XYZ file of C-alpha atoms in Angstrom:
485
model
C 25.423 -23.280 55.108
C 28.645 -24.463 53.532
C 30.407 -22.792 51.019
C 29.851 -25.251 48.196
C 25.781 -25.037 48.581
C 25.901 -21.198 48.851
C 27.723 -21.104 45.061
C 25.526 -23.890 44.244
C 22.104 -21.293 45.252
C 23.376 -18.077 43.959
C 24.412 -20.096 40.412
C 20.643 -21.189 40.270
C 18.759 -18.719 37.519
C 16.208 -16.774 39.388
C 12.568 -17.811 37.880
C 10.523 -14.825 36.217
C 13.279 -12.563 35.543
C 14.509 -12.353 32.483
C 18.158 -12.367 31.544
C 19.482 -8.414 30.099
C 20.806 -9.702 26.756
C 16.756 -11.326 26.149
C 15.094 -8.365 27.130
C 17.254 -5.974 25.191
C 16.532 -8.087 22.180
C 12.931 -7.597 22.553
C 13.608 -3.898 23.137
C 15.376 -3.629 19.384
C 12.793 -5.866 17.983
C 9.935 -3.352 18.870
C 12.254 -0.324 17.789
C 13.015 -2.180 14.996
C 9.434 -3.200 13.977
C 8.461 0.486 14.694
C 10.759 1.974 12.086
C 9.508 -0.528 9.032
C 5.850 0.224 10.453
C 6.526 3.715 10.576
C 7.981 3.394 6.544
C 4.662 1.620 5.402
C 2.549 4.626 7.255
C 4.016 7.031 5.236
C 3.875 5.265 2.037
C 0.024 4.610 2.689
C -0.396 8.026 3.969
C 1.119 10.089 0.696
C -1.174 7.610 -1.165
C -4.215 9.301 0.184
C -3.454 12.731 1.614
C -3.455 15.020 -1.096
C -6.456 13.955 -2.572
C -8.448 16.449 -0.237
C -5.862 18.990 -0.882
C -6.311 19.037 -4.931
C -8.886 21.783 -5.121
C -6.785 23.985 -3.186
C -3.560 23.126 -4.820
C -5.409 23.935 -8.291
C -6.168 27.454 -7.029
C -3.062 28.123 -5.556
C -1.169 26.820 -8.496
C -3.397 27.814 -11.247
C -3.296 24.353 -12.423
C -5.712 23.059 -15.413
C -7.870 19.533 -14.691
C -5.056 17.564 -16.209
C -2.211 19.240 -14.423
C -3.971 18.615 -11.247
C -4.720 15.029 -11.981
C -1.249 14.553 -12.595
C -0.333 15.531 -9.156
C -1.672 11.939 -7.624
C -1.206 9.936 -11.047
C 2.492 11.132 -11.119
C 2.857 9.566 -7.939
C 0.889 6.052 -8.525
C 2.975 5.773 -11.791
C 6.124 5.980 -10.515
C 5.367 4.063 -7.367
C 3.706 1.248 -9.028
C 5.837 1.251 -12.381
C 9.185 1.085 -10.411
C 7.927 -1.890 -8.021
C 9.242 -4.719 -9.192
C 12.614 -3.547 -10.330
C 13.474 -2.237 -7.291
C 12.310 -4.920 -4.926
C 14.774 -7.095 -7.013
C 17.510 -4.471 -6.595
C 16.798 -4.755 -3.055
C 17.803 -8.153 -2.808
C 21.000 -7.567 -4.992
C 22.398 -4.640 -2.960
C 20.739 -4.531 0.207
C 17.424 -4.711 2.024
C 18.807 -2.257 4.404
C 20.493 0.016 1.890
C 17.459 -0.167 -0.478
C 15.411 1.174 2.602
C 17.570 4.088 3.652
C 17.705 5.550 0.029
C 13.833 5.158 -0.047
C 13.705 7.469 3.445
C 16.161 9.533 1.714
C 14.127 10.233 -1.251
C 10.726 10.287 0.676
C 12.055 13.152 2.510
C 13.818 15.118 -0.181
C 10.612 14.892 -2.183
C 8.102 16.005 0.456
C 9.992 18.900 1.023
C 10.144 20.103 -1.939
C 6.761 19.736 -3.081
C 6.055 21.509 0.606
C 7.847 24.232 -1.015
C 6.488 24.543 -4.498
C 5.834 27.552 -6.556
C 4.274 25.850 -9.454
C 2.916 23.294 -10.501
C 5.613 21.674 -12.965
C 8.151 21.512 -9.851
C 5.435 19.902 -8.031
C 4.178 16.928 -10.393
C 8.253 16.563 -10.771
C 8.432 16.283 -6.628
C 5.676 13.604 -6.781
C 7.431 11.611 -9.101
C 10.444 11.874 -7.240
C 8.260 10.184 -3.988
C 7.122 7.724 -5.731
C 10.436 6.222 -7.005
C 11.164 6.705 -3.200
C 7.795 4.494 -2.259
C 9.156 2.175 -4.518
C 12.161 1.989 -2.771
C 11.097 1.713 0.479
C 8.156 -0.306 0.737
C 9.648 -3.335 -0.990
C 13.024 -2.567 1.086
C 10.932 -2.284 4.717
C 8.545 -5.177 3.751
C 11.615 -7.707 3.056
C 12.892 -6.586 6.191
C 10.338 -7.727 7.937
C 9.894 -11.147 6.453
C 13.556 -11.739 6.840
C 14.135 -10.376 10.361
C 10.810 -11.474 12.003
C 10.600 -15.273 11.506
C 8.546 -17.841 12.805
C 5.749 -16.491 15.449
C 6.967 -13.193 15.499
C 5.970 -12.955 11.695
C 2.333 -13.102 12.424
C 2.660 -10.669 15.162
C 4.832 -8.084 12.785
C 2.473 -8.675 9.817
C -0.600 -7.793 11.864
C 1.134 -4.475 13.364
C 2.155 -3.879 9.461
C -1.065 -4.330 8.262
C -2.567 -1.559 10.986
C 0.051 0.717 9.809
C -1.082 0.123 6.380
C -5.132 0.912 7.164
C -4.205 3.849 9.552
C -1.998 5.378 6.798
C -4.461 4.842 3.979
C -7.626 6.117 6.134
C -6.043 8.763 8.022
C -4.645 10.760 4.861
C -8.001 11.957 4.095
C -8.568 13.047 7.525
C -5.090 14.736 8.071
C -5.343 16.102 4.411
C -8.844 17.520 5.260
C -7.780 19.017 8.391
C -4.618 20.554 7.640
C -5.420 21.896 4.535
C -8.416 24.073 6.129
C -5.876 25.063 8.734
C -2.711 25.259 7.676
C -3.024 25.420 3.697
C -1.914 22.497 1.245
C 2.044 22.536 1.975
C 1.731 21.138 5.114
C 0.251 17.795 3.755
C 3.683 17.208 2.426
C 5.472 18.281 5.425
C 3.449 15.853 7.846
C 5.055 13.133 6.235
C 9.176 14.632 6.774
C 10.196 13.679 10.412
C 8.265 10.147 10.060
C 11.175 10.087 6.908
C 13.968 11.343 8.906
C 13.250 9.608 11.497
C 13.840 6.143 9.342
C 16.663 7.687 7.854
C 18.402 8.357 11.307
C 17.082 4.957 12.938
C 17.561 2.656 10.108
C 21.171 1.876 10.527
C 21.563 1.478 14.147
C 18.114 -1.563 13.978
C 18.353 -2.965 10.998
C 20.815 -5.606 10.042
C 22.985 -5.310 6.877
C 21.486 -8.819 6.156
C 23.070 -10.772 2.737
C 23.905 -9.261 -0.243
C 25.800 -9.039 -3.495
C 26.316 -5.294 -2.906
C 26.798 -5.412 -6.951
C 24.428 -5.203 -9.917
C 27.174 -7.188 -11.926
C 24.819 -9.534 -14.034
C 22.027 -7.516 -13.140
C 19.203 -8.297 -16.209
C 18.735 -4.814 -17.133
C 16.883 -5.836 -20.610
C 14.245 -7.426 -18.599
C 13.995 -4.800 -15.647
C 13.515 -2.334 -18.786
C 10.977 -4.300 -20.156
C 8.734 -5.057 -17.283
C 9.175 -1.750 -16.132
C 7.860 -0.555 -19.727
C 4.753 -2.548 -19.402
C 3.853 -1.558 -16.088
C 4.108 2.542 -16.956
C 2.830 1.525 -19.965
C -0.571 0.014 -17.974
C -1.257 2.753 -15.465
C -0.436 5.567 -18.427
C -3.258 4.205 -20.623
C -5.888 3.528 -17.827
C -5.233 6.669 -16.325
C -6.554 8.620 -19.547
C -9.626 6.519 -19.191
C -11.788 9.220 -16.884
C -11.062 11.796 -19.221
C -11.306 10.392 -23.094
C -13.174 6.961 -22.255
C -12.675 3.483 -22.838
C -12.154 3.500 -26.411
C -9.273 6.732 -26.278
C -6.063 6.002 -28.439
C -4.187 6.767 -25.408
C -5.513 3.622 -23.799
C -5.892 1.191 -26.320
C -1.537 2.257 -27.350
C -1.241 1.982 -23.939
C -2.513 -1.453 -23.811
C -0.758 -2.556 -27.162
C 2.627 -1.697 -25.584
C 2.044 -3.396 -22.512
C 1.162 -6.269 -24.369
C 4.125 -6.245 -26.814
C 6.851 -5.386 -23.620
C 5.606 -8.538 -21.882
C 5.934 -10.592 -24.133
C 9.460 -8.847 -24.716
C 10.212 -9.618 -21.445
C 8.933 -13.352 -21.647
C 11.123 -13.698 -23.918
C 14.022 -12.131 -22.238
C 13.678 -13.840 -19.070
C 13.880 -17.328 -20.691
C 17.484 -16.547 -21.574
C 18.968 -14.378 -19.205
C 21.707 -16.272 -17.005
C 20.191 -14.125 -14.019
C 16.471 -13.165 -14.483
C 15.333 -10.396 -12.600
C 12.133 -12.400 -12.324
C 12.577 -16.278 -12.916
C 9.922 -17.493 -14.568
C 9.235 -20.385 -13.097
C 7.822 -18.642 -10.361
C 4.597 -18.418 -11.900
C 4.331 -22.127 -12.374
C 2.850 -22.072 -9.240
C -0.579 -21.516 -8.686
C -0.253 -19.712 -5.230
C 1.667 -17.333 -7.180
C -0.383 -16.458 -10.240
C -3.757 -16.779 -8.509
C -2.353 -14.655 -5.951
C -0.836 -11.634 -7.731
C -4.665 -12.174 -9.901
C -6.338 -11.387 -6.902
C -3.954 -8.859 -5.491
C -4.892 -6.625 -8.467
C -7.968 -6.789 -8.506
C -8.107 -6.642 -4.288
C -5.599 -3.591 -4.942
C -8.803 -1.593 -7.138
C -11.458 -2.720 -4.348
C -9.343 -1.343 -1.874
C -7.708 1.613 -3.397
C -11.400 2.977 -4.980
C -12.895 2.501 -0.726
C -11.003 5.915 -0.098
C -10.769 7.729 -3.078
C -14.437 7.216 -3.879
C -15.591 8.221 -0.150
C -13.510 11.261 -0.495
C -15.369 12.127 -3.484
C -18.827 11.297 -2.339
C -18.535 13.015 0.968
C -17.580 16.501 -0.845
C -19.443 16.406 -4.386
C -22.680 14.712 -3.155
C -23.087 15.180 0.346
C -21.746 19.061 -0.021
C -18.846 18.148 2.967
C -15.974 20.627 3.519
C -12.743 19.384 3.112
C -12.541 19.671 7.079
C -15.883 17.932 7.662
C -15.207 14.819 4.743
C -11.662 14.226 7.210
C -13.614 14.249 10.417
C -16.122 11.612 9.037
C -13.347 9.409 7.607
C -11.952 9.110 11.237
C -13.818 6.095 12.294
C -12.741 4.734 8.879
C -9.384 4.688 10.433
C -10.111 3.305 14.371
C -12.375 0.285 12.518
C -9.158 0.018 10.158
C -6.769 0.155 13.117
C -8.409 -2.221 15.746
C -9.348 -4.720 13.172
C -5.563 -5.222 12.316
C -4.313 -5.287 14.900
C -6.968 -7.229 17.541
C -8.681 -9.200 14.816
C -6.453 -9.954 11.914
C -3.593 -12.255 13.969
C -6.356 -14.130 15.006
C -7.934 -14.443 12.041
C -4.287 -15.890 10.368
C -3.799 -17.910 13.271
C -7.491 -19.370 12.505
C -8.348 -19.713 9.183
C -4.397 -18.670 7.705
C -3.922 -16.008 4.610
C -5.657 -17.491 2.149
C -8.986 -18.124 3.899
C -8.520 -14.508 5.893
C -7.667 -13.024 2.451
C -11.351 -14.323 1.119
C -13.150 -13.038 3.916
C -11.843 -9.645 3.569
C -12.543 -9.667 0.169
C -15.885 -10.451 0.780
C -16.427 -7.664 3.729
C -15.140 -5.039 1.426
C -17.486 -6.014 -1.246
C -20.478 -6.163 0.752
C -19.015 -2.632 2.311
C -19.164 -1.049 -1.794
C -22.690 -2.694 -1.946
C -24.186 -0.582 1.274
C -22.335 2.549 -0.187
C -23.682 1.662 -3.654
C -27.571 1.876 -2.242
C -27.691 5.270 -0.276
C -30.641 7.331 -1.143
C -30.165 11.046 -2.967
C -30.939 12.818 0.426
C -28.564 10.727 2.923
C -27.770 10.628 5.879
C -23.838 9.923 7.527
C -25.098 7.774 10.354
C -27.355 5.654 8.449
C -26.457 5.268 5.272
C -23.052 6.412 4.665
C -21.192 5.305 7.942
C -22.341 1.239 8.630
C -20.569 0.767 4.645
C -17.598 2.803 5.673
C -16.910 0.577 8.339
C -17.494 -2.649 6.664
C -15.544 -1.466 4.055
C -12.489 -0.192 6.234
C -12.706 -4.091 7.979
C -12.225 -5.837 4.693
C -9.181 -3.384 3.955
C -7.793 -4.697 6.917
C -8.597 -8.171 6.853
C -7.375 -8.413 2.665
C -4.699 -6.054 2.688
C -1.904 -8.053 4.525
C -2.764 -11.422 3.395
C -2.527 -10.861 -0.149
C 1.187 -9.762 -0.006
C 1.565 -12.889 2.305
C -0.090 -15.427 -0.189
C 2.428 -13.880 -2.783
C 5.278 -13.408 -0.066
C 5.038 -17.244 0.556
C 5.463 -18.487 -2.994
C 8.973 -17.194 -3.478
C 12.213 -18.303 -1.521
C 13.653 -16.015 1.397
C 16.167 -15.274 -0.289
C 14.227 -13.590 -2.289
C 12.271 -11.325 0.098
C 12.628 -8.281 -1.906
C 11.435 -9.613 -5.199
C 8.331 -11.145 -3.306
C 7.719 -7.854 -1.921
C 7.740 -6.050 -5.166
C 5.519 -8.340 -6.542
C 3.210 -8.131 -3.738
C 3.251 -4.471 -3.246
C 3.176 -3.937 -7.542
C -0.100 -6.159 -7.791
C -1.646 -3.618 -5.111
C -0.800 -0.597 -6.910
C -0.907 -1.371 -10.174
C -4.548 -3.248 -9.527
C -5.065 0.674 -7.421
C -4.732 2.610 -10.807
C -6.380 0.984 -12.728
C -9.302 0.871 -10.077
C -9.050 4.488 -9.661
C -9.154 5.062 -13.281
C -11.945 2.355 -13.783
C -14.756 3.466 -11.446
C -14.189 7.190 -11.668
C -14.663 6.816 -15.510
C -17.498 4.347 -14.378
C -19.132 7.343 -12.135
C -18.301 10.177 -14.572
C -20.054 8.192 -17.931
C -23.055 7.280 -15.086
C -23.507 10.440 -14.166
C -23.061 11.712 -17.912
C -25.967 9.588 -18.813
C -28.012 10.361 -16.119
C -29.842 13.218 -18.079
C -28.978 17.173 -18.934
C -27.148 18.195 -15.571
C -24.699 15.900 -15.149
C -23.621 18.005 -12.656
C -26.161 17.852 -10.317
C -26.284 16.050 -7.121
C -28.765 13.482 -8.343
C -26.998 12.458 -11.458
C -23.645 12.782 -9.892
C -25.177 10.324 -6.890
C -26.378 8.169 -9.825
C -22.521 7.982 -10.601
C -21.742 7.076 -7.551
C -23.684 4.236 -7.288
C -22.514 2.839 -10.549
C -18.669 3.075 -9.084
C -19.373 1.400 -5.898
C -21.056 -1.699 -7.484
C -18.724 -1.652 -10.002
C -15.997 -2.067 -7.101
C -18.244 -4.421 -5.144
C -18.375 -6.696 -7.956
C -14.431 -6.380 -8.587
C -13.986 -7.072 -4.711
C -16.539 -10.700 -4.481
C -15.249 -11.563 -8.310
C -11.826 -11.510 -6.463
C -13.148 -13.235 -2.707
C -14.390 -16.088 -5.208
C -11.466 -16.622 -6.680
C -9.541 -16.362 -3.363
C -11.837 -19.042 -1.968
C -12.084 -21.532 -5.128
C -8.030 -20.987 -6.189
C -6.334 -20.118 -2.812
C -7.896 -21.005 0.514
C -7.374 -24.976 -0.083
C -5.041 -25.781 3.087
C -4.444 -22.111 3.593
């Protein structure tokens, strides 16, 4: 063999191996991927987990009915009220910079409301983790749409969406389970190394990406505003469970909304550099979509709240056994999003996918809303869990997508923050909706309004309550959205 043809053969790339530099890049996309999954897990997962743990913090804490609502609406109104500002901020200074101050505060926040004495430090620690969700989801969810384009996106947004239903399912169990066993501080301290473990990874995977790394020009005036309205929204429905639908608290609440939007309207027709332009909603992608991402956002939220509730005040469930029966809630959630939901985008795309879950998740609140006073997991409690944990999974990622794709790349973060502030802001006022729904039921229902028949009587009236908030929203998905989607 000369010399010239033995160059020639080893210079010829070997078929079927891949080249270092390729294969490493696939390596930091899966780390990479990991670390924003592992940021919406948490945020999903402090959403739920103390819910199971309230009874016991109350004792512990001596807390009054109010204070311990206050220990999950603190969160939801700082998460969802501080959405949109900081999504946009995100965009401004940094995805990645956004994101590692969102781990930071997620983990200063857990631990101390891990460490607690009372209950004033604690309502301030949830607070303080949920400006941090606010930080981080938008931050991790931009990420994502920035750094995974083309067919990797569908393959990220699935695994993002099973990190979402695992997280949202799971906190019941994992509250349920170590509360029993370990007491209620170590729901907060689950969440720490998933934190830390951001904090530490985030700057070695994730790219700096553009920014201004300035808020010169930022439109604080309208920030304020919309920021205003949204507090303003979840503040008044919140009272709703306790002083009803026509309490001063809600109807002020309401009224100031109203006036800060249009406030903000107003402000973002002017300002040289809106923090939302408002030409954005001109399109109908975008206004159906963040329509039906509320009131997807109630469904959805109201599926594990409500359960959680059901399992322990009607079916007499331990904390312990209501987390153990939630755990196929989570495998359906899991294995739907990530086996069925790609194909399902790939298929029918967002919009259509979006309608179908919407649909699933009613009919899932219609199966809870008929069980008998005497029933039974298997039958009657377990086929709607499932159905209902499949349209989470199938609804959940689609709707920020529909939203997602009706805003420019370049503004990833805002998209998010609208996405992710339809969700939780359509969450709180679901949660305040149908648990007023199943108290006023259940008031009704004759002298002993707390007794298990008049209390399952409530039940039923939340569920189809949701059920018809859930198809009201699959209609309008399929008649507004699902046109060439």
């Amino acid at each position: 063999m000369t010399t010239s043809r033995l160059t020639e053969r080893r210079s010829r790339p070997r078929l079927g191996r891949r080249r270092p530099d390729v294969h490493a890049g696939a390596t930091r996309q899966r780390a990479r991927l990991a670390v924003l999954i592992s940021a919406q897990f948490v945020v999903m997962l402090d959403t739920s987990i103390v819910n199971v743990a309230l009874p016991s913090i109350q004792h512990d804490l001596g807390l009054s009915r109010t204070g311990t609502a206050w220990v999950v609406n603190t969160y939801f109104l700082a998460f969802g009220g501080f959405l949109l500002v900081s999504g946009r901020i995100a965009d401004l200074l940094g995805r990645r910079r956004m994101f590692l101050l969102g781990s930071a505060l997620v983990a200063l926040s857990t631990t101390v409301a891990g460490l607690a004495a009372d209950g004033s430090v604690l309502i301030a620690a949830r607070a303080l983790q949920g400006l941090g969700a606010a930080a981080l989801a938008p931050a991790a969810f931009s990420i994502l749409l920035v750094q995974f384009p083309g067919a990797q996106r569908a393959k990220a947004m699935s695994a993002w969406g099973a990190a979402s239903a695992l997280g949202g399912a799971t906190g019941v169990l994992v509250g349920g389970l170590t509360t029993a066993a370990l007491g209620w501080p170590s729901v907060f301290f689950l969440t720490l190394p998933i934190s830390l473990l951001g904090l530490l990874a985030g700057p070695r995977l994730l790219d700096r990406g553009p920014s201004r790394s300035s808020l010169r020009g930022f439109d604080a005036l309208g920030a304020a505003a919309v920021t205003g309205a949204a507090l303003a929204v979840i503040v008044g429905t919140l009272s709703v469970a306790d002083h009803g639908w026509t309490s001063r608290r809600l109807i002020v609440g309401l009224g100031a909304a109203a006036i800060l939007l249009a406030t903000f309207v107003v402000v973002e027709r002017r300002a040289t550099a809106p923090i939302i332009p408002l030409e954005l909603f001109g399109s109908r992608r975008m206004s159906i979509g963040i329509v039906v991402g509320l009131l997807g956002g109630a469904a959805r939220a109201s599926t594990f709240f409500l359960v959680a509730l059901y399992l322990q005040q009607v079916m007499a469930m331990s904390p312990r056994d209501a987390g153990l029966a939630m755990v196929p809630t989570s495998l359906a959630g899991f294995a739907v999003s990530l086996l069925v939901l790609p194909r399902a985008l790939r298929a029918l795309g967002p919009g259509r996918t979006l309608t179908v879950g919407l649909a699933v998740l009613g009919t899932g609140h219609l199966w809870l809303a008929r069980t008998p006073a005497e029933a039974g997991y298997l039958v009657d409690v377990l086929p709607g869990l499932l159905l209902a944990a499949t349209g989470v999974a199938l609804s959940f990622t689609p709707s920020a997508m529909v939203i997602a794709s009706a805003v420019p790349i370049e503004s990833a973060g805002l998209a998010s923050g609208l996405a992710n502030a339809s969700s939780q802001i359509g969450a709180a006022l679901g949660i305040a909706a149908f648990s007023a729904i199943s108290a006023l039921s259940a008031a009704a229902a004759g002298p002993d309004p707390h007794g298990v028949a008049a209390a399952t009587g409530g039940f039923h009236s939340a569920f189809t309550a949701a059920a018809v908030v859930a198809l009201t929203a699959a209609v309008v998905s399929a008649t507004r959205l699902s046109r060439g989607s």
